[in-house]
Amino acid sequence: MRFEYDPENIFAKILRGEIPNKTVLETEHSLAFEDISAQAPVHVLLIPKGAYVSYDHFARDASDAEILDFNRAMAKICETVGVEDGFRAITNARRDGVQEVPHFHLHILAGRPLGRMLERG
Ligand code: AMP
């Protein structure tokens, strides 16, 4: 699989400081911020700072340090935003996954019952 990263995507602009964001956590290799169109009381997006299009791209090509940092950031977010009653972590990829922003991101949703994972198609 060839992954082509578009440096003009909106999360790349956030990482360059060209667009504001409500930061939840920043680490050496990762950034977490509030989703602009929250679908639950907690809706945080966690992204790597590196230029990765999707989870499979990140998991294949990111360094061990980036992958560790991303996962530890995930745990830190869960400690701070209130997920005692549960949460859902989602990542969408490409067309069938209905990915809108082509920079790998993990949605972390919590704060209300979230229903079934998928509608039955
Ligand atoms: P996805 O469909 O998985 O690519 O999700 C993209 C997410 O990015 C959506 O939940 C949007 O609400 C969110 N989003 C788009 N632009 C921004 C922005 N400028 N700041 C924060 N979240 C954004």
PDB file of N, CA and C in Angstrom, residues 6-107:
ATOM      1  N   ASP A   6      -1.318  14.487   2.319  1.00  0.00           N
ATOM      2  CA  ASP A   6      -1.617  15.833   1.826  1.00  0.00           C
ATOM      3  C   ASP A   6      -1.298  16.852   2.931  1.00  0.00           C
ATOM      4  N   PRO A   7      -0.228  17.615   2.787  1.00  0.00           N
ATOM      5  CA  PRO A   7       0.173  18.544   3.857  1.00  0.00           C
ATOM      6  C   PRO A   7      -0.787  19.717   4.045  1.00  0.00           C
ATOM      7  N   GLU A   8      -1.788  19.821   3.164  1.00  0.00           N
ATOM      8  CA  GLU A   8      -2.781  20.892   3.319  1.00  0.00           C
ATOM      9  C   GLU A   8      -4.012  20.448   4.093  1.00  0.00           C
ATOM     10  N   ASN A   9      -4.006  19.217   4.630  1.00  0.00           N
ATOM     11  CA  ASN A   9      -5.184  18.798   5.400  1.00  0.00           C
ATOM     12  C   ASN A   9      -5.277  19.617   6.688  1.00  0.00           C
ATOM     13  N   ILE A  10      -6.489  19.673   7.240  1.00  0.00           N
ATOM     14  CA  ILE A  10      -6.760  20.612   8.337  1.00  0.00           C
ATOM     15  C   ILE A  10      -5.959  20.295   9.606  1.00  0.00           C
ATOM     16  N   PHE A  11      -5.655  19.031   9.841  1.00  0.00           N
ATOM     17  CA  PHE A  11      -4.878  18.716  11.051  1.00  0.00           C
ATOM     18  C   PHE A  11      -3.402  19.080  10.870  1.00  0.00           C
ATOM     19  N   ALA A  12      -2.916  19.010   9.639  1.00  0.00           N
ATOM     20  CA  ALA A  12      -1.554  19.491   9.373  1.00  0.00           C
ATOM     21  C   ALA A  12      -1.489  20.991   9.653  1.00  0.00           C
ATOM     22  N   LYS A  13      -2.561  21.709   9.299  1.00  0.00           N
ATOM     23  CA  LYS A  13      -2.598  23.161   9.551  1.00  0.00           C
ATOM     24  C   LYS A  13      -2.644  23.431  11.050  1.00  0.00           C
ATOM     25  N   ILE A  14      -3.387  22.600  11.795  1.00  0.00           N
ATOM     26  CA  ILE A  14      -3.404  22.743  13.256  1.00  0.00           C
ATOM     27  C   ILE A  14      -2.001  22.515  13.812  1.00  0.00           C
ATOM     28  N   LEU A  15      -1.326  21.481  13.325  1.00  0.00           N
ATOM     29  CA  LEU A  15       0.033  21.180  13.828  1.00  0.00           C
ATOM     30  C   LEU A  15       1.010  22.309  13.504  1.00  0.00           C
ATOM     31  N   ARG A  16       0.807  23.000  12.391  1.00  0.00           N
ATOM     32  CA  ARG A  16       1.692  24.119  12.031  1.00  0.00           C
ATOM     33  C   ARG A  16       1.282  25.412  12.728  1.00  0.00           C
ATOM     34  N   GLY A  17       0.184  25.364  13.496  1.00  0.00           N
ATOM     35  CA  GLY A  17      -0.267  26.554  14.211  1.00  0.00           C
ATOM     36  C   GLY A  17      -1.035  27.524  13.333  1.00  0.00           C
ATOM     37  N   GLU A  18      -1.466  27.081  12.156  1.00  0.00           N
ATOM     38  CA  GLU A  18      -2.182  27.981  11.238  1.00  0.00           C
ATOM     39  C   GLU A  18      -3.670  28.071  11.583  1.00  0.00           C
ATOM     40  N   ILE A  19      -4.168  27.083  12.325  1.00  0.00           N
ATOM     41  CA  ILE A  19      -5.570  27.037  12.744  1.00  0.00           C
ATOM     42  C   ILE A  19      -5.567  26.758  14.247  1.00  0.00           C
ATOM     43  N   PRO A  20      -6.414  27.482  15.012  1.00  0.00           N
ATOM     44  CA  PRO A  20      -6.419  27.249  16.468  1.00  0.00           C
ATOM     45  C   PRO A  20      -7.050  25.916  16.833  1.00  0.00           C
ATOM     46  N   ASN A  21      -6.734  25.450  18.033  1.00  0.00           N
ATOM     47  CA  ASN A  21      -7.371  24.226  18.529  1.00  0.00           C
ATOM     48  C   ASN A  21      -7.463  24.324  20.036  1.00  0.00           C
ATOM     49  N   LYS A  22      -8.374  23.535  20.603  1.00  0.00           N
ATOM     50  CA  LYS A  22      -8.492  23.475  22.064  1.00  0.00           C
ATOM     51  C   LYS A  22      -7.692  22.258  22.527  1.00  0.00           C
ATOM     52  N   THR A  23      -6.444  22.501  22.901  1.00  0.00           N
ATOM     53  CA  THR A  23      -5.523  21.410  23.230  1.00  0.00           C
ATOM     54  C   THR A  23      -5.894  20.753  24.553  1.00  0.00           C
ATOM     55  N   VAL A  24      -5.921  19.441  24.528  1.00  0.00           N
ATOM     56  CA  VAL A  24      -6.156  18.639  25.736  1.00  0.00           C
ATOM     57  C   VAL A  24      -4.824  18.126  26.277  1.00  0.00           C
ATOM     58  N   LEU A  25      -3.912  17.780  25.375  1.00  0.00           N
ATOM     59  CA  LEU A  25      -2.611  17.229  25.766  1.00  0.00           C
ATOM     60  C   LEU A  25      -1.640  17.391  24.605  1.00  0.00           C
ATOM     61  N   GLU A  26      -0.419  17.773  24.938  1.00  0.00           N
ATOM     62  CA  GLU A  26       0.629  17.778  23.906  1.00  0.00           C
ATOM     63  C   GLU A  26       1.839  17.038  24.456  1.00  0.00           C
ATOM     64  N   THR A  27       2.386  16.131  23.657  1.00  0.00           N
ATOM     65  CA  THR A  27       3.591  15.391  24.017  1.00  0.00           C
ATOM     66  C   THR A  27       4.611  15.576  22.894  1.00  0.00           C
ATOM     67  N   GLU A  28       5.744  14.934  23.035  1.00  0.00           N
ATOM     68  CA  GLU A  28       6.798  15.106  22.019  1.00  0.00           C
ATOM     69  C   GLU A  28       6.304  14.752  20.614  1.00  0.00           C
ATOM     70  N   HIS A  29       5.540  13.674  20.503  1.00  0.00           N
ATOM     71  CA  HIS A  29       5.157  13.188  19.170  1.00  0.00           C
ATOM     72  C   HIS A  29       3.657  13.221  18.890  1.00  0.00           C
ATOM     73  N   SER A  30       2.856  13.693  19.835  1.00  0.00           N
ATOM     74  CA  SER A  30       1.393  13.608  19.679  1.00  0.00           C
ATOM     75  C   SER A  30       0.712  14.884  20.158  1.00  0.00           C
ATOM     76  N   LEU A  31      -0.495  15.097  19.633  1.00  0.00           N
ATOM     77  CA  LEU A  31      -1.315  16.234  20.069  1.00  0.00           C
ATOM     78  C   LEU A  31      -2.754  15.747  20.200  1.00  0.00           C
ATOM     79  N   ALA A  32      -3.408  16.164  21.275  1.00  0.00           N
ATOM     80  CA  ALA A  32      -4.833  15.845  21.451  1.00  0.00           C
ATOM     81  C   ALA A  32      -5.593  17.147  21.629  1.00  0.00           C
ATOM     82  N   PHE A  33      -6.745  17.230  20.965  1.00  0.00           N
ATOM     83  CA  PHE A  33      -7.555  18.455  21.043  1.00  0.00           C
ATOM     84  C   PHE A  33      -9.022  18.095  20.915  1.00  0.00           C
ATOM     85  N   GLU A  34      -9.875  19.051  21.309  1.00  0.00           N
ATOM     86  CA  GLU A  34     -11.316  18.794  21.270  1.00  0.00           C
ATOM     87  C   GLU A  34     -11.819  18.798  19.823  1.00  0.00           C
ATOM     88  N   ASP A  35     -12.708  17.848  19.532  1.00  0.00           N
ATOM     89  CA  ASP A  35     -13.342  17.833  18.216  1.00  0.00           C
ATOM     90  C   ASP A  35     -14.238  19.064  18.092  1.00  0.00           C
ATOM     91  N   ILE A  36     -14.176  19.721  16.945  1.00  0.00           N
ATOM     92  CA  ILE A  36     -14.924  20.965  16.737  1.00  0.00           C
ATOM     93  C   ILE A  36     -16.429  20.707  16.683  1.00  0.00           C
ATOM     94  N   SER A  37     -16.812  19.488  16.410  1.00  0.00           N
ATOM     95  CA  SER A  37     -18.230  19.146  16.293  1.00  0.00           C
ATOM     96  C   SER A  37     -18.499  17.916  17.177  1.00  0.00           C
ATOM     97  N   ALA A  38     -18.427  18.134  18.488  1.00  0.00           N
ATOM     98  CA  ALA A  38     -18.449  17.026  19.451  1.00  0.00           C
ATOM     99  C   ALA A  38     -19.731  16.204  19.331  1.00  0.00           C
ATOM    100  N   GLN A  39     -19.566  14.890  19.326  1.00  0.00           N
ATOM    101  CA  GLN A  39     -20.711  13.985  19.250  1.00  0.00           C
ATOM    102  C   GLN A  39     -21.014  13.337  20.593  1.00  0.00           C
ATOM    103  N   ALA A  40     -20.321  13.759  21.640  1.00  0.00           N
ATOM    104  CA  ALA A  40     -20.545  13.260  22.995  1.00  0.00           C
ATOM    105  C   ALA A  40     -19.950  14.308  23.938  1.00  0.00           C
ATOM    106  N   PRO A  41     -20.302  14.265  25.237  1.00  0.00           N
ATOM    107  CA  PRO A  41     -19.733  15.244  26.169  1.00  0.00           C
ATOM    108  C   PRO A  41     -18.205  15.269  26.142  1.00  0.00           C
ATOM    109  N   VAL A  42     -17.596  14.110  25.980  1.00  0.00           N
ATOM    110  CA  VAL A  42     -16.145  14.042  25.730  1.00  0.00           C
ATOM    111  C   VAL A  42     -15.956  13.598  24.290  1.00  0.00           C
ATOM    112  N   HIS A  43     -15.273  14.407  23.502  1.00  0.00           N
ATOM    113  CA  HIS A  43     -14.924  14.013  22.125  1.00  0.00           C
ATOM    114  C   HIS A  43     -13.565  14.636  21.818  1.00  0.00           C
ATOM    115  N   VAL A  44     -12.557  13.835  22.067  1.00  0.00           N
ATOM    116  CA  VAL A  44     -11.173  14.282  21.889  1.00  0.00           C
ATOM    117  C   VAL A  44     -10.595  13.581  20.664  1.00  0.00           C
ATOM    118  N   LEU A  45      -9.783  14.297  19.905  1.00  0.00           N
ATOM    119  CA  LEU A  45      -9.048  13.712  18.784  1.00  0.00           C
ATOM    120  C   LEU A  45      -7.578  13.654  19.159  1.00  0.00           C
ATOM    121  N   LEU A  46      -7.001  12.486  19.040  1.00  0.00           N
ATOM    122  CA  LEU A  46      -5.569  12.296  19.301  1.00  0.00           C
ATOM    123  C   LEU A  46      -4.877  12.047  17.975  1.00  0.00           C
ATOM    124  N   ILE A  47      -3.850  12.835  17.688  1.00  0.00           N
ATOM    125  CA  ILE A  47      -3.134  12.670  16.413  1.00  0.00           C
ATOM    126  C   ILE A  47      -1.628  12.588  16.665  1.00  0.00           C
ATOM    127  N   PRO A  48      -0.923  11.856  15.804  1.00  0.00           N
ATOM    128  CA  PRO A  48       0.534  11.934  15.843  1.00  0.00           C
ATOM    129  C   PRO A  48       0.978  13.223  15.157  1.00  0.00           C
ATOM    130  N   LYS A  49       2.132  13.753  15.539  1.00  0.00           N
ATOM    131  CA  LYS A  49       2.640  14.947  14.871  1.00  0.00           C
ATOM    132  C   LYS A  49       3.234  14.603  13.498  1.00  0.00           C
ATOM    133  N   GLY A  50       3.588  13.362  13.320  1.00  0.00           N
ATOM    134  CA  GLY A  50       4.162  12.923  12.046  1.00  0.00           C
ATOM    135  C   GLY A  50       3.110  12.839  10.953  1.00  0.00           C
ATOM    136  N   ALA A  51       3.584  12.784   9.713  1.00  0.00           N
ATOM    137  CA  ALA A  51       2.715  12.831   8.533  1.00  0.00           C
ATOM    138  C   ALA A  51       2.220  11.434   8.159  1.00  0.00           C
ATOM    139  N   TYR A  52       1.206  10.981   8.872  1.00  0.00           N
ATOM    140  CA  TYR A  52       0.619   9.658   8.610  1.00  0.00           C
ATOM    141  C   TYR A  52      -0.845   9.829   8.234  1.00  0.00           C
ATOM    142  N   VAL A  53      -1.259   9.110   7.228  1.00  0.00           N
ATOM    143  CA  VAL A  53      -2.604   9.270   6.673  1.00  0.00           C
ATOM    144  C   VAL A  53      -3.649   8.530   7.506  1.00  0.00           C
ATOM    145  N   SER A  54      -3.295   7.376   7.998  1.00  0.00           N
ATOM    146  CA  SER A  54      -4.289   6.481   8.603  1.00  0.00           C
ATOM    147  C   SER A  54      -3.599   5.562   9.609  1.00  0.00           C
ATOM    148  N   TYR A  55      -4.404   4.838  10.350  1.00  0.00           N
ATOM    149  CA  TYR A  55      -3.857   3.968  11.402  1.00  0.00           C
ATOM    150  C   TYR A  55      -2.908   2.924  10.822  1.00  0.00           C
ATOM    151  N   ASP A  56      -3.297   2.326   9.690  1.00  0.00           N
ATOM    152  CA  ASP A  56      -2.422   1.301   9.117  1.00  0.00           C
ATOM    153  C   ASP A  56      -1.093   1.892   8.642  1.00  0.00           C
ATOM    154  N   HIS A  57      -1.148   3.146   8.134  1.00  0.00           N
ATOM    155  CA  HIS A  57       0.084   3.836   7.754  1.00  0.00           C
ATOM    156  C   HIS A  57       0.964   4.068   8.981  1.00  0.00           C
ATOM    157  N   PHE A  58       0.351   4.604  10.042  1.00  0.00           N
ATOM    158  CA  PHE A  58       1.081   4.892  11.289  1.00  0.00           C
ATOM    159  C   PHE A  58       1.682   3.618  11.877  1.00  0.00           C
ATOM    160  N   ALA A  59       0.866   2.578  11.986  1.00  0.00           N
ATOM    161  CA  ALA A  59       1.323   1.334  12.622  1.00  0.00           C
ATOM    162  C   ALA A  59       2.451   0.681  11.826  1.00  0.00           C
ATOM    163  N   ARG A  60       2.463   0.907  10.508  1.00  0.00           N
ATOM    164  CA  ARG A  60       3.520   0.324   9.681  1.00  0.00           C
ATOM    165  C   ARG A  60       4.802   1.159   9.691  1.00  0.00           C
ATOM    166  N   ASP A  61       4.660   2.495   9.589  1.00  0.00           N
ATOM    167  CA  ASP A  61       5.846   3.320   9.294  1.00  0.00           C
ATOM    168  C   ASP A  61       6.340   4.201  10.431  1.00  0.00           C
ATOM    169  N   ALA A  62       5.546   4.401  11.456  1.00  0.00           N
ATOM    170  CA  ALA A  62       6.008   5.268  12.555  1.00  0.00           C
ATOM    171  C   ALA A  62       7.117   4.573  13.335  1.00  0.00           C
ATOM    172  N   SER A  63       7.933   5.385  13.982  1.00  0.00           N
ATOM    173  CA  SER A  63       9.011   4.838  14.815  1.00  0.00           C
ATOM    174  C   SER A  63       8.425   4.257  16.103  1.00  0.00           C
ATOM    175  N   ASP A  64       9.220   3.422  16.759  1.00  0.00           N
ATOM    176  CA  ASP A  64       8.781   2.874  18.052  1.00  0.00           C
ATOM    177  C   ASP A  64       8.464   4.010  19.026  1.00  0.00           C
ATOM    178  N   ALA A  65       9.289   5.051  19.010  1.00  0.00           N
ATOM    179  CA  ALA A  65       9.084   6.174  19.937  1.00  0.00           C
ATOM    180  C   ALA A  65       7.741   6.861  19.672  1.00  0.00           C
ATOM    181  N   GLU A  66       7.417   7.035  18.403  1.00  0.00           N
ATOM    182  CA  GLU A  66       6.134   7.689  18.071  1.00  0.00           C
ATOM    183  C   GLU A  66       4.947   6.812  18.500  1.00  0.00           C
ATOM    184  N   ILE A  67       5.066   5.523  18.268  1.00  0.00           N
ATOM    185  CA  ILE A  67       3.963   4.609  18.600  1.00  0.00           C
ATOM    186  C   ILE A  67       3.773   4.525  20.112  1.00  0.00           C
ATOM    187  N   LEU A  68       4.878   4.479  20.835  1.00  0.00           N
ATOM    188  CA  LEU A  68       4.787   4.442  22.298  1.00  0.00           C
ATOM    189  C   LEU A  68       4.184   5.745  22.827  1.00  0.00           C
ATOM    190  N   ASP A  69       4.670   6.850  22.307  1.00  0.00           N
ATOM    191  CA  ASP A  69       4.189   8.165  22.741  1.00  0.00           C
ATOM    192  C   ASP A  69       2.680   8.285  22.504  1.00  0.00           C
ATOM    193  N   PHE A  70       2.236   7.846  21.345  1.00  0.00           N
ATOM    194  CA  PHE A  70       0.812   7.939  20.992  1.00  0.00           C
ATOM    195  C   PHE A  70      -0.037   7.128  21.984  1.00  0.00           C
ATOM    196  N   ASN A  71       0.408   5.931  22.284  1.00  0.00           N
ATOM    197  CA  ASN A  71      -0.377   5.067  23.172  1.00  0.00           C
ATOM    198  C   ASN A  71      -0.360   5.559  24.614  1.00  0.00           C
ATOM    199  N   ARG A  72       0.773   6.068  25.053  1.00  0.00           N
ATOM    200  CA  ARG A  72       0.824   6.635  26.405  1.00  0.00           C
ATOM    201  C   ARG A  72      -0.033   7.910  26.488  1.00  0.00           C
ATOM    202  N   ALA A  73      -0.056   8.674  25.400  1.00  0.00           N
ATOM    203  CA  ALA A  73      -0.907   9.871  25.366  1.00  0.00           C
ATOM    204  C   ALA A  73      -2.372   9.461  25.486  1.00  0.00           C
ATOM    205  N   MET A  74      -2.740   8.395  24.805  1.00  0.00           N
ATOM    206  CA  MET A  74      -4.112   7.863  24.895  1.00  0.00           C
ATOM    207  C   MET A  74      -4.466   7.569  26.359  1.00  0.00           C
ATOM    208  N   ALA A  75      -3.554   6.923  27.068  1.00  0.00           N
ATOM    209  CA  ALA A  75      -3.818   6.588  28.474  1.00  0.00           C
ATOM    210  C   ALA A  75      -3.932   7.844  29.324  1.00  0.00           C
ATOM    211  N   LYS A  76      -3.088   8.840  29.050  1.00  0.00           N
ATOM    212  CA  LYS A  76      -3.131  10.085  29.831  1.00  0.00           C
ATOM    213  C   LYS A  76      -4.458  10.806  29.611  1.00  0.00           C
ATOM    214  N   ILE A  77      -4.920  10.814  28.378  1.00  0.00           N
ATOM    215  CA  ILE A  77      -6.207  11.463  28.083  1.00  0.00           C
ATOM    216  C   ILE A  77      -7.308  10.765  28.882  1.00  0.00           C
ATOM    217  N   CYS A  78      -7.302   9.444  28.857  1.00  0.00           N
ATOM    218  CA  CYS A  78      -8.330   8.698  29.596  1.00  0.00           C
ATOM    219  C   CYS A  78      -8.274   9.006  31.089  1.00  0.00           C
ATOM    220  N   GLU A  79      -7.093   9.268  31.617  1.00  0.00           N
ATOM    221  CA  GLU A  79      -6.985   9.606  33.036  1.00  0.00           C
ATOM    222  C   GLU A  79      -7.547  10.980  33.333  1.00  0.00           C
ATOM    223  N   THR A  80      -7.534  11.880  32.360  1.00  0.00           N
ATOM    224  CA  THR A  80      -7.892  13.267  32.649  1.00  0.00           C
ATOM    225  C   THR A  80      -9.312  13.652  32.235  1.00  0.00           C
ATOM    226  N   VAL A  81      -9.887  13.005  31.237  1.00  0.00           N
ATOM    227  CA  VAL A  81     -11.174  13.507  30.733  1.00  0.00           C
ATOM    228  C   VAL A  81     -12.391  12.841  31.370  1.00  0.00           C
ATOM    229  N   GLY A  82     -12.211  11.769  32.123  1.00  0.00           N
ATOM    230  CA  GLY A  82     -13.360  11.159  32.782  1.00  0.00           C
ATOM    231  C   GLY A  82     -13.991  10.065  31.953  1.00  0.00           C
ATOM    232  N   VAL A  83     -13.423   8.876  32.034  1.00  0.00           N
ATOM    233  CA  VAL A  83     -13.963   7.758  31.259  1.00  0.00           C
ATOM    234  C   VAL A  83     -14.318   6.584  32.176  1.00  0.00           C
ATOM    235  N   GLU A  84     -14.593   6.904  33.453  1.00  0.00           N
ATOM    236  CA  GLU A  84     -14.871   5.844  34.431  1.00  0.00           C
ATOM    237  C   GLU A  84     -16.025   4.955  33.977  1.00  0.00           C
ATOM    238  N   ASP A  85     -17.022   5.552  33.345  1.00  0.00           N
ATOM    239  CA  ASP A  85     -18.197   4.776  32.921  1.00  0.00           C
ATOM    240  C   ASP A  85     -18.039   4.177  31.529  1.00  0.00           C
ATOM    241  N   GLY A  86     -16.872   4.363  30.947  1.00  0.00           N
ATOM    242  CA  GLY A  86     -16.615   3.768  29.642  1.00  0.00           C
ATOM    243  C   GLY A  86     -16.329   4.803  28.572  1.00  0.00           C
ATOM    244  N   PHE A  87     -15.846   4.320  27.475  1.00  0.00           N
ATOM    245  CA  PHE A  87     -15.504   5.200  26.348  1.00  0.00           C
ATOM    246  C   PHE A  87     -15.481   4.380  25.067  1.00  0.00           C
ATOM    247  N   ARG A  88     -15.373   5.083  23.964  1.00  0.00           N
ATOM    248  CA  ARG A  88     -15.163   4.406  22.675  1.00  0.00           C
ATOM    249  C   ARG A  88     -14.020   5.119  21.949  1.00  0.00           C
ATOM    250  N   ALA A  89     -13.116   4.337  21.412  1.00  0.00           N
ATOM    251  CA  ALA A  89     -12.032   4.880  20.584  1.00  0.00           C
ATOM    252  C   ALA A  89     -12.251   4.383  19.161  1.00  0.00           C
ATOM    253  N   ILE A  90     -12.313   5.339  18.239  1.00  0.00           N
ATOM    254  CA  ILE A  90     -12.625   5.009  16.840  1.00  0.00           C
ATOM    255  C   ILE A  90     -11.573   5.647  15.937  1.00  0.00           C
ATOM    256  N   THR A  91     -11.167   4.922  14.921  1.00  0.00           N
ATOM    257  CA  THR A  91     -10.403   5.580  13.862  1.00  0.00           C
ATOM    258  C   THR A  91     -10.964   5.165  12.508  1.00  0.00           C
ATOM    259  N   ASN A  92     -11.247   6.141  11.691  1.00  0.00           N
ATOM    260  CA  ASN A  92     -11.808   5.906  10.363  1.00  0.00           C
ATOM    261  C   ASN A  92     -10.695   5.978   9.325  1.00  0.00           C
ATOM    262  N   ALA A  93     -10.790   5.136   8.305  1.00  0.00           N
ATOM    263  CA  ALA A  93      -9.762   5.165   7.257  1.00  0.00           C
ATOM    264  C   ALA A  93     -10.379   5.050   5.870  1.00  0.00           C
ATOM    265  N   ARG A  94      -9.959   5.981   5.028  1.00  0.00           N
ATOM    266  CA  ARG A  94     -10.289   5.985   3.594  1.00  0.00           C
ATOM    267  C   ARG A  94     -11.796   5.965   3.312  1.00  0.00           C
ATOM    268  N   ARG A  95     -12.158   5.553   2.106  1.00  0.00           N
ATOM    269  CA  ARG A  95     -13.541   5.730   1.631  1.00  0.00           C
ATOM    270  C   ARG A  95     -14.552   4.970   2.462  1.00  0.00           C
ATOM    271  N   ASP A  96     -14.359   3.671   2.605  1.00  0.00           N
ATOM    272  CA  ASP A  96     -15.371   2.873   3.296  1.00  0.00           C
ATOM    273  C   ASP A  96     -15.417   3.178   4.789  1.00  0.00           C
ATOM    274  N   GLY A  97     -14.313   3.647   5.328  1.00  0.00           N
ATOM    275  CA  GLY A  97     -14.288   4.065   6.738  1.00  0.00           C
ATOM    276  C   GLY A  97     -14.825   5.472   6.940  1.00  0.00           C
ATOM    277  N   VAL A  98     -15.151   6.154   5.830  1.00  0.00           N
ATOM    278  CA  VAL A  98     -15.673   7.532   5.848  1.00  0.00           C
ATOM    279  C   VAL A  98     -14.740   8.451   6.655  1.00  0.00           C
ATOM    280  N   GLN A  99     -13.483   8.468   6.205  1.00  0.00           N
ATOM    281  CA  GLN A  99     -12.492   9.353   6.805  1.00  0.00           C
ATOM    282  C   GLN A  99     -12.568  10.701   6.118  1.00  0.00           C
ATOM    283  N   GLU A 100     -12.797  11.748   6.912  1.00  0.00           N
ATOM    284  CA  GLU A 100     -12.908  13.088   6.319  1.00  0.00           C
ATOM    285  C   GLU A 100     -11.569  13.811   6.298  1.00  0.00           C
ATOM    286  N   VAL A 101     -10.795  13.656   7.354  1.00  0.00           N
ATOM    287  CA  VAL A 101      -9.507  14.366   7.429  1.00  0.00           C
ATOM    288  C   VAL A 101      -8.380  13.344   7.245  1.00  0.00           C
ATOM    289  N   PRO A 102      -7.576  13.498   6.191  1.00  0.00           N
ATOM    290  CA  PRO A 102      -6.579  12.469   5.869  1.00  0.00           C
ATOM    291  C   PRO A 102      -5.264  12.610   6.638  1.00  0.00           C
ATOM    292  N   HIS A 103      -5.403  12.791   7.944  1.00  0.00           N
ATOM    293  CA  HIS A 103      -4.261  12.706   8.878  1.00  0.00           C
ATOM    294  C   HIS A 103      -4.746  11.784   9.982  1.00  0.00           C
ATOM    295  N   PHE A 104      -4.003  10.708  10.249  1.00  0.00           N
ATOM    296  CA  PHE A 104      -4.440   9.716  11.230  1.00  0.00           C
ATOM    297  C   PHE A 104      -4.900  10.375  12.534  1.00  0.00           C
ATOM    298  N   HIS A 105      -6.077   9.983  12.993  1.00  0.00           N
ATOM    299  CA  HIS A 105      -6.597  10.498  14.272  1.00  0.00           C
ATOM    300  C   HIS A 105      -7.450   9.438  14.933  1.00  0.00           C
ATOM    301  N   LEU A 106      -7.384   9.445  16.261  1.00  0.00           N
ATOM    302  CA  LEU A 106      -8.209   8.560  17.075  1.00  0.00           C
ATOM    303  C   LEU A 106      -9.265   9.421  17.761  1.00  0.00           C
ATOM    304  N   HIS A 107     -10.528   9.070  17.537  1.00  0.00           N
ATOM    305  CA  HIS A 107     -11.616   9.735  18.266  1.00  0.00           C
ATOM    306  C   HIS A 107     -11.747   9.046  19.619  1.00  0.00           C
TER     307      HIS A 107
END
